[in-house]
Amino acid sequence: TQLLEQSPQFLSIQEGENLTVYCNSSSVFSSLQWYRQEPGEGPVLLVTVVTGGEVKKLKRLTFQFGDARKDSSLHITAAQPGDTGLYLCAGAETSGSRLTFGEGTQLTVNP
Amino acid sequence: NAGVTQTPKFRVLKTGQSMTLLCAQDMNHEYMYWYRQDPGMGLRLIHYSVGEGTTAKGEVPDGYNVSRLKKQNFLLGLESAAPSQTSVYFCASSEQGALTEAFFGQGTRLTVV
């Protein structure tokens, strides 16, 4: 099983601050997905990155896939309380059947 | 659109009891998955299915069994529940496996006492 390490595990910041969440592995993934999960709900897909070096933007969120397709980052600019939630990265194993999830980053944005 | 529906949403079991969790999807997806989520450990794959009549083991399959008799349904069974199986269980489905978006149910919170 390929492993994904996510950091930090917890992050508490003030509204308006910027933050970055990291997702790292020693393995190569076919693609990498980022999900956001709210309490009592299942994760919901934010973005999929496929190509090494790819950068995708979703409003104030910027996602990057490492050149070697072993790591990814999520950067949030000017965080808002509505960004509060659990952020999960998930890598698609080379078989294409399974996703490997990181441990998650619990983000709290205080007003 | 219902998407992925899990039943039940909550359950308390005594050690040694058995139960079945039901997952139903209405998106005609081939792939279905069962995960468990524990604090600080993300989502861990229990079993999955790549199509009707198929099942495969995931990362943490011990103590669980699954069946996919119909394409839209994926059942997760616990034959003899243990306290270590206290967790939140999520079912997911996707059109083309890990390369496409996974749609998740709302979860089942299971407590084994």
PDB file of C-alpha atoms in Angstrom:
ATOM      1  CA  THR A   1       0.000   0.000   0.000  1.00  0.00           C
ATOM      2  CA  GLN A   2       1.299   3.430  -0.955  1.00  0.00           C
ATOM      3  CA  LEU A   3       1.394   5.917   1.927  1.00  0.00           C
ATOM      4  CA  LEU A   4       0.533   9.611   1.986  1.00  0.00           C
ATOM      5  CA  GLU A   5       1.705  11.861   4.817  1.00  0.00           C
ATOM      6  CA  GLN A   6      -0.247  15.032   5.348  1.00  0.00           C
ATOM      7  CA  SER A   7       0.890  18.027   7.387  1.00  0.00           C
ATOM      8  CA  PRO A   8       0.064  19.767   9.528  1.00  0.00           C
ATOM      9  CA  GLN A   9      -2.551  17.600  11.233  1.00  0.00           C
ATOM     10  CA  PHE A  10      -4.171  20.601  12.924  1.00  0.00           C
ATOM     11  CA  LEU A  11      -4.158  24.252  11.930  1.00  0.00           C
ATOM     12  CA  SER A  12      -5.923  27.114  13.707  1.00  0.00           C
ATOM     13  CA  ILE A  13      -5.595  30.554  12.149  1.00  0.00           C
ATOM     14  CA  GLN A  14      -7.270  33.943  12.090  1.00  0.00           C
ATOM     15  CA  GLU A  15      -9.506  35.117   9.279  1.00  0.00           C
ATOM     16  CA  GLY A  16      -7.462  36.756   6.522  1.00  0.00           C
ATOM     17  CA  GLU A  17      -4.304  34.694   7.040  1.00  0.00           C
ATOM     18  CA  ASN A  18      -2.760  32.472   4.377  1.00  0.00           C
ATOM     19  CA  LEU A  19      -1.960  28.799   4.884  1.00  0.00           C
ATOM     20  CA  THR A  20      -0.470  25.804   3.112  1.00  0.00           C
ATOM     21  CA  VAL A  21      -1.201  22.129   3.635  1.00  0.00           C
ATOM     22  CA  TYR A  22       1.262  19.522   2.403  1.00  0.00           C
ATOM     23  CA  CYS A  23       0.774  15.977   1.178  1.00  0.00           C
ATOM     24  CA  ASN A  24       3.914  13.865   0.682  1.00  0.00           C
ATOM     25  CA  SER A  25       4.776  10.345  -0.363  1.00  0.00           C
ATOM     26  CA  SER A  26       7.764   8.297  -1.457  1.00  0.00           C
ATOM     27  CA  SER A  27       5.543   6.704  -4.111  1.00  0.00           C
ATOM     28  CA  VAL A  28       4.373   7.975  -7.465  1.00  0.00           C
ATOM     29  CA  PHE A  29       0.655   8.462  -7.945  1.00  0.00           C
ATOM     30  CA  SER A  30      -1.275   8.509 -11.204  1.00  0.00           C
ATOM     31  CA  SER A  31      -3.248  11.494  -9.964  1.00  0.00           C
ATOM     32  CA  LEU A  32      -4.039  13.222  -6.722  1.00  0.00           C
ATOM     33  CA  GLN A  33      -7.331  14.473  -5.389  1.00  0.00           C
ATOM     34  CA  TRP A  34      -8.145  16.933  -2.621  1.00  0.00           C
ATOM     35  CA  TYR A  35     -11.348  16.548  -0.627  1.00  0.00           C
ATOM     36  CA  ARG A  36     -13.003  18.681   2.031  1.00  0.00           C
ATOM     37  CA  GLN A  37     -15.130  17.142   4.772  1.00  0.00           C
ATOM     38  CA  GLU A  38     -17.541  18.885   7.119  1.00  0.00           C
ATOM     39  CA  PRO A  39     -18.717  17.396  10.441  1.00  0.00           C
ATOM     40  CA  GLY A  40     -21.285  14.643   9.974  1.00  0.00           C
ATOM     41  CA  GLU A  41     -20.800  14.522   6.224  1.00  0.00           C
ATOM     42  CA  GLY A  42     -18.762  12.548   3.743  1.00  0.00           C
ATOM     43  CA  PRO A  43     -15.792  14.093   1.918  1.00  0.00           C
ATOM     44  CA  VAL A  44     -16.515  16.172  -1.173  1.00  0.00           C
ATOM     45  CA  LEU A  45     -14.065  16.530  -4.043  1.00  0.00           C
ATOM     46  CA  LEU A  46     -12.390  19.906  -4.494  1.00  0.00           C
ATOM     47  CA  VAL A  47      -9.962  19.182  -7.314  1.00  0.00           C
ATOM     48  CA  THR A  48      -8.013  16.505  -9.169  1.00  0.00           C
ATOM     49  CA  VAL A  49      -4.460  17.082 -10.404  1.00  0.00           C
ATOM     50  CA  VAL A  50      -3.020  14.699 -12.951  1.00  0.00           C
ATOM     51  CA  THR A  51       0.113  16.075 -14.567  1.00  0.00           C
ATOM     52  CA  GLY A  52       3.416  16.581 -12.744  1.00  0.00           C
ATOM     53  CA  GLY A  53       3.893  20.300 -12.020  1.00  0.00           C
ATOM     54  CA  GLU A  54       0.214  21.038 -12.592  1.00  0.00           C
ATOM     55  CA  VAL A  55      -1.310  23.996 -10.774  1.00  0.00           C
ATOM     56  CA  LYS A  56      -5.052  24.457 -10.396  1.00  0.00           C
ATOM     57  CA  LYS A  57      -6.897  27.345  -8.817  1.00  0.00           C
ATOM     58  CA  LEU A  58     -10.338  27.274  -7.260  1.00  0.00           C
ATOM     59  CA  LYS A  59     -11.148  30.835  -6.138  1.00  0.00           C
ATOM     60  CA  ARG A  60      -8.821  31.401  -3.145  1.00  0.00           C
ATOM     61  CA  LEU A  61      -7.503  27.826  -3.175  1.00  0.00           C
ATOM     62  CA  THR A  62      -4.405  26.868  -5.180  1.00  0.00           C
ATOM     63  CA  PHE A  63      -3.461  23.232  -5.678  1.00  0.00           C
ATOM     64  CA  GLN A  64      -0.118  22.018  -6.963  1.00  0.00           C
ATOM     65  CA  PHE A  65       1.068  18.561  -7.984  1.00  0.00           C
ATOM     66  CA  GLY A  66       4.792  17.931  -7.614  1.00  0.00           C
ATOM     67  CA  ASP A  67       6.918  17.444 -10.714  1.00  0.00           C
ATOM     68  CA  ALA A  68       7.598  13.820  -9.763  1.00  0.00           C
ATOM     69  CA  ARG A  69       3.917  13.205  -8.867  1.00  0.00           C
ATOM     70  CA  LYS A  70       4.876  12.206  -5.318  1.00  0.00           C
ATOM     71  CA  ASP A  71       3.627  15.264  -3.461  1.00  0.00           C
ATOM     72  CA  SER A  72       1.037  18.000  -3.530  1.00  0.00           C
ATOM     73  CA  SER A  73       0.127  21.178  -1.717  1.00  0.00           C
ATOM     74  CA  LEU A  74      -2.998  23.186  -1.035  1.00  0.00           C
ATOM     75  CA  HIS A  75      -2.608  26.909  -0.448  1.00  0.00           C
ATOM     76  CA  ILE A  76      -5.477  29.052   0.819  1.00  0.00           C
ATOM     77  CA  THR A  77      -5.229  32.804   0.494  1.00  0.00           C
ATOM     78  CA  ALA A  78      -7.056  35.103   2.909  1.00  0.00           C
ATOM     79  CA  ALA A  79      -8.785  32.271   4.767  1.00  0.00           C
ATOM     80  CA  GLN A  80     -12.392  32.725   5.839  1.00  0.00           C
ATOM     81  CA  PRO A  81     -14.417  30.995   8.576  1.00  0.00           C
ATOM     82  CA  GLY A  82     -16.289  29.146   5.846  1.00  0.00           C
ATOM     83  CA  ASP A  83     -13.019  27.381   4.930  1.00  0.00           C
ATOM     84  CA  THR A  84     -13.117  25.531   8.264  1.00  0.00           C
ATOM     85  CA  GLY A  85     -13.158  21.781   7.763  1.00  0.00           C
ATOM     86  CA  LEU A  86     -11.091  18.633   7.345  1.00  0.00           C
ATOM     87  CA  TYR A  87      -8.951  18.646   4.195  1.00  0.00           C
ATOM     88  CA  LEU A  88      -7.904  15.271   2.819  1.00  0.00           C
ATOM     89  CA  CYS A  89      -5.503  14.448   0.021  1.00  0.00           C
ATOM     90  CA  ALA A  90      -5.916  11.148  -1.812  1.00  0.00           C
ATOM     91  CA  GLY A  91      -3.595   9.548  -4.326  1.00  0.00           C
ATOM     92  CA  ALA A  92      -4.695   7.221  -7.093  1.00  0.00           C
ATOM     93  CA  GLU A  93      -2.591   4.071  -7.015  1.00  0.00           C
ATOM     94  CA  THR A  94      -1.033   2.988 -10.276  1.00  0.00           C
ATOM     95  CA  SER A  95      -3.580   0.165 -10.593  1.00  0.00           C
ATOM     96  CA  GLY A  96      -6.249   2.827 -10.985  1.00  0.00           C
ATOM     97  CA  SER A  97      -8.653   1.022  -8.668  1.00  0.00           C
ATOM     98  CA  ARG A  98      -7.858   2.458  -5.260  1.00  0.00           C
ATOM     99  CA  LEU A  99      -7.346   5.775  -3.546  1.00  0.00           C
ATOM    100  CA  THR A 100      -4.881   6.150  -0.674  1.00  0.00           C
ATOM    101  CA  PHE A 101      -5.869   8.909   1.734  1.00  0.00           C
ATOM    102  CA  GLY A 102      -3.660  11.073   3.880  1.00  0.00           C
ATOM    103  CA  GLU A 103      -4.428  11.516   7.583  1.00  0.00           C
ATOM    104  CA  GLY A 104      -6.168  14.826   6.995  1.00  0.00           C
ATOM    105  CA  THR A 105      -5.641  18.424   8.115  1.00  0.00           C
ATOM    106  CA  GLN A 106      -8.233  19.880  10.447  1.00  0.00           C
ATOM    107  CA  LEU A 107      -8.415  23.588   9.630  1.00  0.00           C
ATOM    108  CA  THR A 108     -10.133  26.090  11.892  1.00  0.00           C
ATOM    109  CA  VAL A 109     -10.435  29.691  10.754  1.00  0.00           C
ATOM    110  CA  ASN A 110     -11.395  32.009  13.575  1.00  0.00           C
ATOM    111  CA  PRO A 111     -13.349  35.213  12.841  1.00  0.00           C
TER     112      PRO A 111
ATOM    113  CA  ASN B   1     -30.697  12.840  -6.848  1.00  0.00           C
ATOM    114  CA  ALA B   2     -29.881  10.632  -3.876  1.00  0.00           C
ATOM    115  CA  GLY B   3     -26.265   9.847  -4.842  1.00  0.00           C
ATOM    116  CA  VAL B   4     -24.836   7.463  -2.246  1.00  0.00           C
ATOM    117  CA  THR B   5     -27.086   6.429   0.634  1.00  0.00           C
ATOM    118  CA  GLN B   6     -25.920   4.567   3.721  1.00  0.00           C
ATOM    119  CA  THR B   7     -28.101   2.843   6.289  1.00  0.00           C
ATOM    120  CA  PRO B   8     -28.169   2.946   9.221  1.00  0.00           C
ATOM    121  CA  LYS B   9     -26.689   6.299  10.242  1.00  0.00           C
ATOM    122  CA  PHE B  10     -26.008   5.286  13.846  1.00  0.00           C
ATOM    123  CA  ARG B  11     -25.740   1.949  15.605  1.00  0.00           C
ATOM    124  CA  VAL B  12     -24.582   0.607  18.950  1.00  0.00           C
ATOM    125  CA  LEU B  13     -23.563  -3.042  19.105  1.00  0.00           C
ATOM    126  CA  LYS B  14     -22.479  -5.297  21.909  1.00  0.00           C
ATOM    127  CA  THR B  15     -19.221  -7.172  21.506  1.00  0.00           C
ATOM    128  CA  GLY B  16     -19.832 -10.337  19.514  1.00  0.00           C
ATOM    129  CA  GLN B  17     -22.996  -9.160  17.779  1.00  0.00           C
ATOM    130  CA  SER B  18     -23.255  -9.064  14.014  1.00  0.00           C
ATOM    131  CA  MET B  19     -24.641  -6.461  11.663  1.00  0.00           C
ATOM    132  CA  THR B  20     -24.758  -5.395   8.031  1.00  0.00           C
ATOM    133  CA  LEU B  21     -24.246  -1.899   6.705  1.00  0.00           C
ATOM    134  CA  LEU B  22     -25.986  -1.138   3.443  1.00  0.00           C
ATOM    135  CA  CYS B  23     -24.724   1.217   0.755  1.00  0.00           C
ATOM    136  CA  ALA B  24     -26.817   2.111  -2.280  1.00  0.00           C
ATOM    137  CA  GLN B  25     -25.853   4.321  -5.223  1.00  0.00           C
ATOM    138  CA  ASP B  26     -28.052   5.524  -8.056  1.00  0.00           C
ATOM    139  CA  MET B  27     -25.322   6.784 -10.421  1.00  0.00           C
ATOM    140  CA  ASN B  28     -24.674   3.459 -12.187  1.00  0.00           C
ATOM    141  CA  HIS B  29     -21.074   3.494 -10.975  1.00  0.00           C
ATOM    142  CA  GLU B  30     -18.940   0.406 -11.428  1.00  0.00           C
ATOM    143  CA  TYR B  31     -16.632   0.958  -8.455  1.00  0.00           C
ATOM    144  CA  MET B  32     -17.754   0.948  -4.834  1.00  0.00           C
ATOM    145  CA  TYR B  33     -15.716   1.236  -1.642  1.00  0.00           C
ATOM    146  CA  TRP B  34     -16.011   0.868   2.110  1.00  0.00           C
ATOM    147  CA  TYR B  35     -13.755   2.994   4.315  1.00  0.00           C
ATOM    148  CA  ARG B  36     -13.437   3.515   8.028  1.00  0.00           C
ATOM    149  CA  GLN B  37     -12.450   6.839   9.514  1.00  0.00           C
ATOM    150  CA  ASP B  38     -10.755   7.119  12.875  1.00  0.00           C
ATOM    151  CA  PRO B  39      -9.308  10.273  14.479  1.00  0.00           C
ATOM    152  CA  GLY B  40      -5.907  11.171  13.068  1.00  0.00           C
ATOM    153  CA  MET B  41      -5.915   8.287  10.592  1.00  0.00           C
ATOM    154  CA  GLY B  42      -7.771   9.643   7.602  1.00  0.00           C
ATOM    155  CA  LEU B  43      -9.823   7.159   5.600  1.00  0.00           C
ATOM    156  CA  ARG B  44      -8.647   3.561   5.458  1.00  0.00           C
ATOM    157  CA  LEU B  45      -9.940   1.226   2.775  1.00  0.00           C
ATOM    158  CA  ILE B  46     -11.651  -1.925   4.079  1.00  0.00           C
ATOM    159  CA  HIS B  47     -12.914  -3.619   0.912  1.00  0.00           C
ATOM    160  CA  TYR B  48     -13.843  -2.509  -2.548  1.00  0.00           C
ATOM    161  CA  SER B  49     -15.564  -3.721  -5.698  1.00  0.00           C
ATOM    162  CA  VAL B  50     -14.764  -3.033  -9.331  1.00  0.00           C
ATOM    163  CA  GLY B  51     -18.103  -4.289 -10.587  1.00  0.00           C
ATOM    164  CA  GLU B  52     -21.170  -6.386  -9.839  1.00  0.00           C
ATOM    165  CA  GLY B  53     -20.206  -9.749  -8.366  1.00  0.00           C
ATOM    166  CA  THR B  54     -16.616  -8.736  -7.573  1.00  0.00           C
ATOM    167  CA  THR B  55     -14.944  -7.826  -4.282  1.00  0.00           C
ATOM    168  CA  ALA B  56     -11.369  -7.217  -3.214  1.00  0.00           C
ATOM    169  CA  LYS B  57      -9.529  -6.597   0.045  1.00  0.00           C
ATOM    170  CA  GLY B  58      -8.317  -3.175   0.982  1.00  0.00           C
ATOM    171  CA  GLU B  59      -5.905  -1.978   3.610  1.00  0.00           C
ATOM    172  CA  VAL B  60      -7.784  -3.171   6.736  1.00  0.00           C
ATOM    173  CA  PRO B  61     -10.094  -6.081   5.735  1.00  0.00           C
ATOM    174  CA  ASP B  62      -9.841  -8.290   8.846  1.00  0.00           C
ATOM    175  CA  GLY B  63     -13.129  -8.757  10.697  1.00  0.00           C
ATOM    176  CA  TYR B  64     -15.241  -7.565   7.761  1.00  0.00           C
ATOM    177  CA  ASN B  65     -16.940  -9.189   4.787  1.00  0.00           C
ATOM    178  CA  VAL B  66     -18.630  -7.634   1.779  1.00  0.00           C
ATOM    179  CA  SER B  67     -20.965  -8.566  -1.051  1.00  0.00           C
ATOM    180  CA  ARG B  68     -21.921  -6.892  -4.330  1.00  0.00           C
ATOM    181  CA  LEU B  69     -24.822  -8.949  -5.654  1.00  0.00           C
ATOM    182  CA  LYS B  70     -26.365  -5.972  -7.423  1.00  0.00           C
ATOM    183  CA  LYS B  71     -24.468  -3.167  -9.129  1.00  0.00           C
ATOM    184  CA  GLN B  72     -26.151  -0.485  -7.082  1.00  0.00           C
ATOM    185  CA  ASN B  73     -25.628  -2.071  -3.667  1.00  0.00           C
ATOM    186  CA  PHE B  74     -22.520  -2.830  -1.621  1.00  0.00           C
ATOM    187  CA  LEU B  75     -22.969  -4.504   1.766  1.00  0.00           C
ATOM    188  CA  LEU B  76     -20.461  -4.500   4.607  1.00  0.00           C
ATOM    189  CA  GLY B  77     -20.832  -7.177   7.265  1.00  0.00           C
ATOM    190  CA  LEU B  78     -19.391  -7.522  10.717  1.00  0.00           C
ATOM    191  CA  GLU B  79     -19.765 -11.126  11.848  1.00  0.00           C
ATOM    192  CA  SER B  80     -18.574 -10.693  15.440  1.00  0.00           C
ATOM    193  CA  ALA B  81     -18.157  -7.055  16.394  1.00  0.00           C
ATOM    194  CA  ALA B  82     -15.205  -5.963  18.516  1.00  0.00           C
ATOM    195  CA  PRO B  83     -14.583  -2.638  20.313  1.00  0.00           C
ATOM    196  CA  SER B  84     -11.727  -1.995  17.852  1.00  0.00           C
ATOM    197  CA  GLN B  85     -14.366  -1.721  15.130  1.00  0.00           C
ATOM    198  CA  THR B  86     -15.862   1.367  16.738  1.00  0.00           C
ATOM    199  CA  SER B  87     -15.527   3.916  13.973  1.00  0.00           C
ATOM    200  CA  VAL B  88     -17.300   5.971  11.355  1.00  0.00           C
ATOM    201  CA  TYR B  89     -17.847   3.977   8.183  1.00  0.00           C
ATOM    202  CA  PHE B  90     -18.105   5.603   4.772  1.00  0.00           C
ATOM    203  CA  CYS B  91     -19.237   4.116   1.525  1.00  0.00           C
ATOM    204  CA  ALA B  92     -18.166   5.667  -1.776  1.00  0.00           C
ATOM    205  CA  SER B  93     -18.694   5.035  -5.455  1.00  0.00           C
ATOM    206  CA  SER B  94     -16.933   6.197  -8.589  1.00  0.00           C
ATOM    207  CA  GLU B  95     -17.363   5.811 -12.306  1.00  0.00           C
ATOM    208  CA  GLN B  96     -13.815   4.779 -13.208  1.00  0.00           C
ATOM    209  CA  GLY B  97     -12.102   3.848 -10.004  1.00  0.00           C
ATOM    210  CA  ALA B  98      -9.461   6.072  -8.451  1.00  0.00           C
ATOM    211  CA  LEU B  99      -9.046   8.186 -11.570  1.00  0.00           C
ATOM    212  CA  THR B 100     -12.476   9.766 -11.201  1.00  0.00           C
ATOM    213  CA  GLU B 101     -14.342  11.553  -8.443  1.00  0.00           C
ATOM    214  CA  ALA B 102     -15.431   9.468  -5.479  1.00  0.00           C
ATOM    215  CA  PHE B 103     -18.905  10.236  -4.175  1.00  0.00           C
ATOM    216  CA  PHE B 104     -19.366   9.509  -0.492  1.00  0.00           C
ATOM    217  CA  GLY B 105     -22.341   8.693   1.664  1.00  0.00           C
ATOM    218  CA  GLN B 106     -22.984  10.528   4.913  1.00  0.00           C
ATOM    219  CA  GLY B 107     -21.422   7.834   7.035  1.00  0.00           C
ATOM    220  CA  THR B 108     -22.481   5.329   9.678  1.00  0.00           C
ATOM    221  CA  ARG B 109     -21.311   5.928  13.225  1.00  0.00           C
ATOM    222  CA  LEU B 110     -20.829   2.523  14.857  1.00  0.00           C
ATOM    223  CA  THR B 111     -20.049   2.019  18.518  1.00  0.00           C
ATOM    224  CA  VAL B 112     -19.175  -1.428  19.845  1.00  0.00           C
ATOM    225  CA  VAL B 113     -19.422  -1.755  23.624  1.00  0.00           C
TER     226      VAL B 113
END
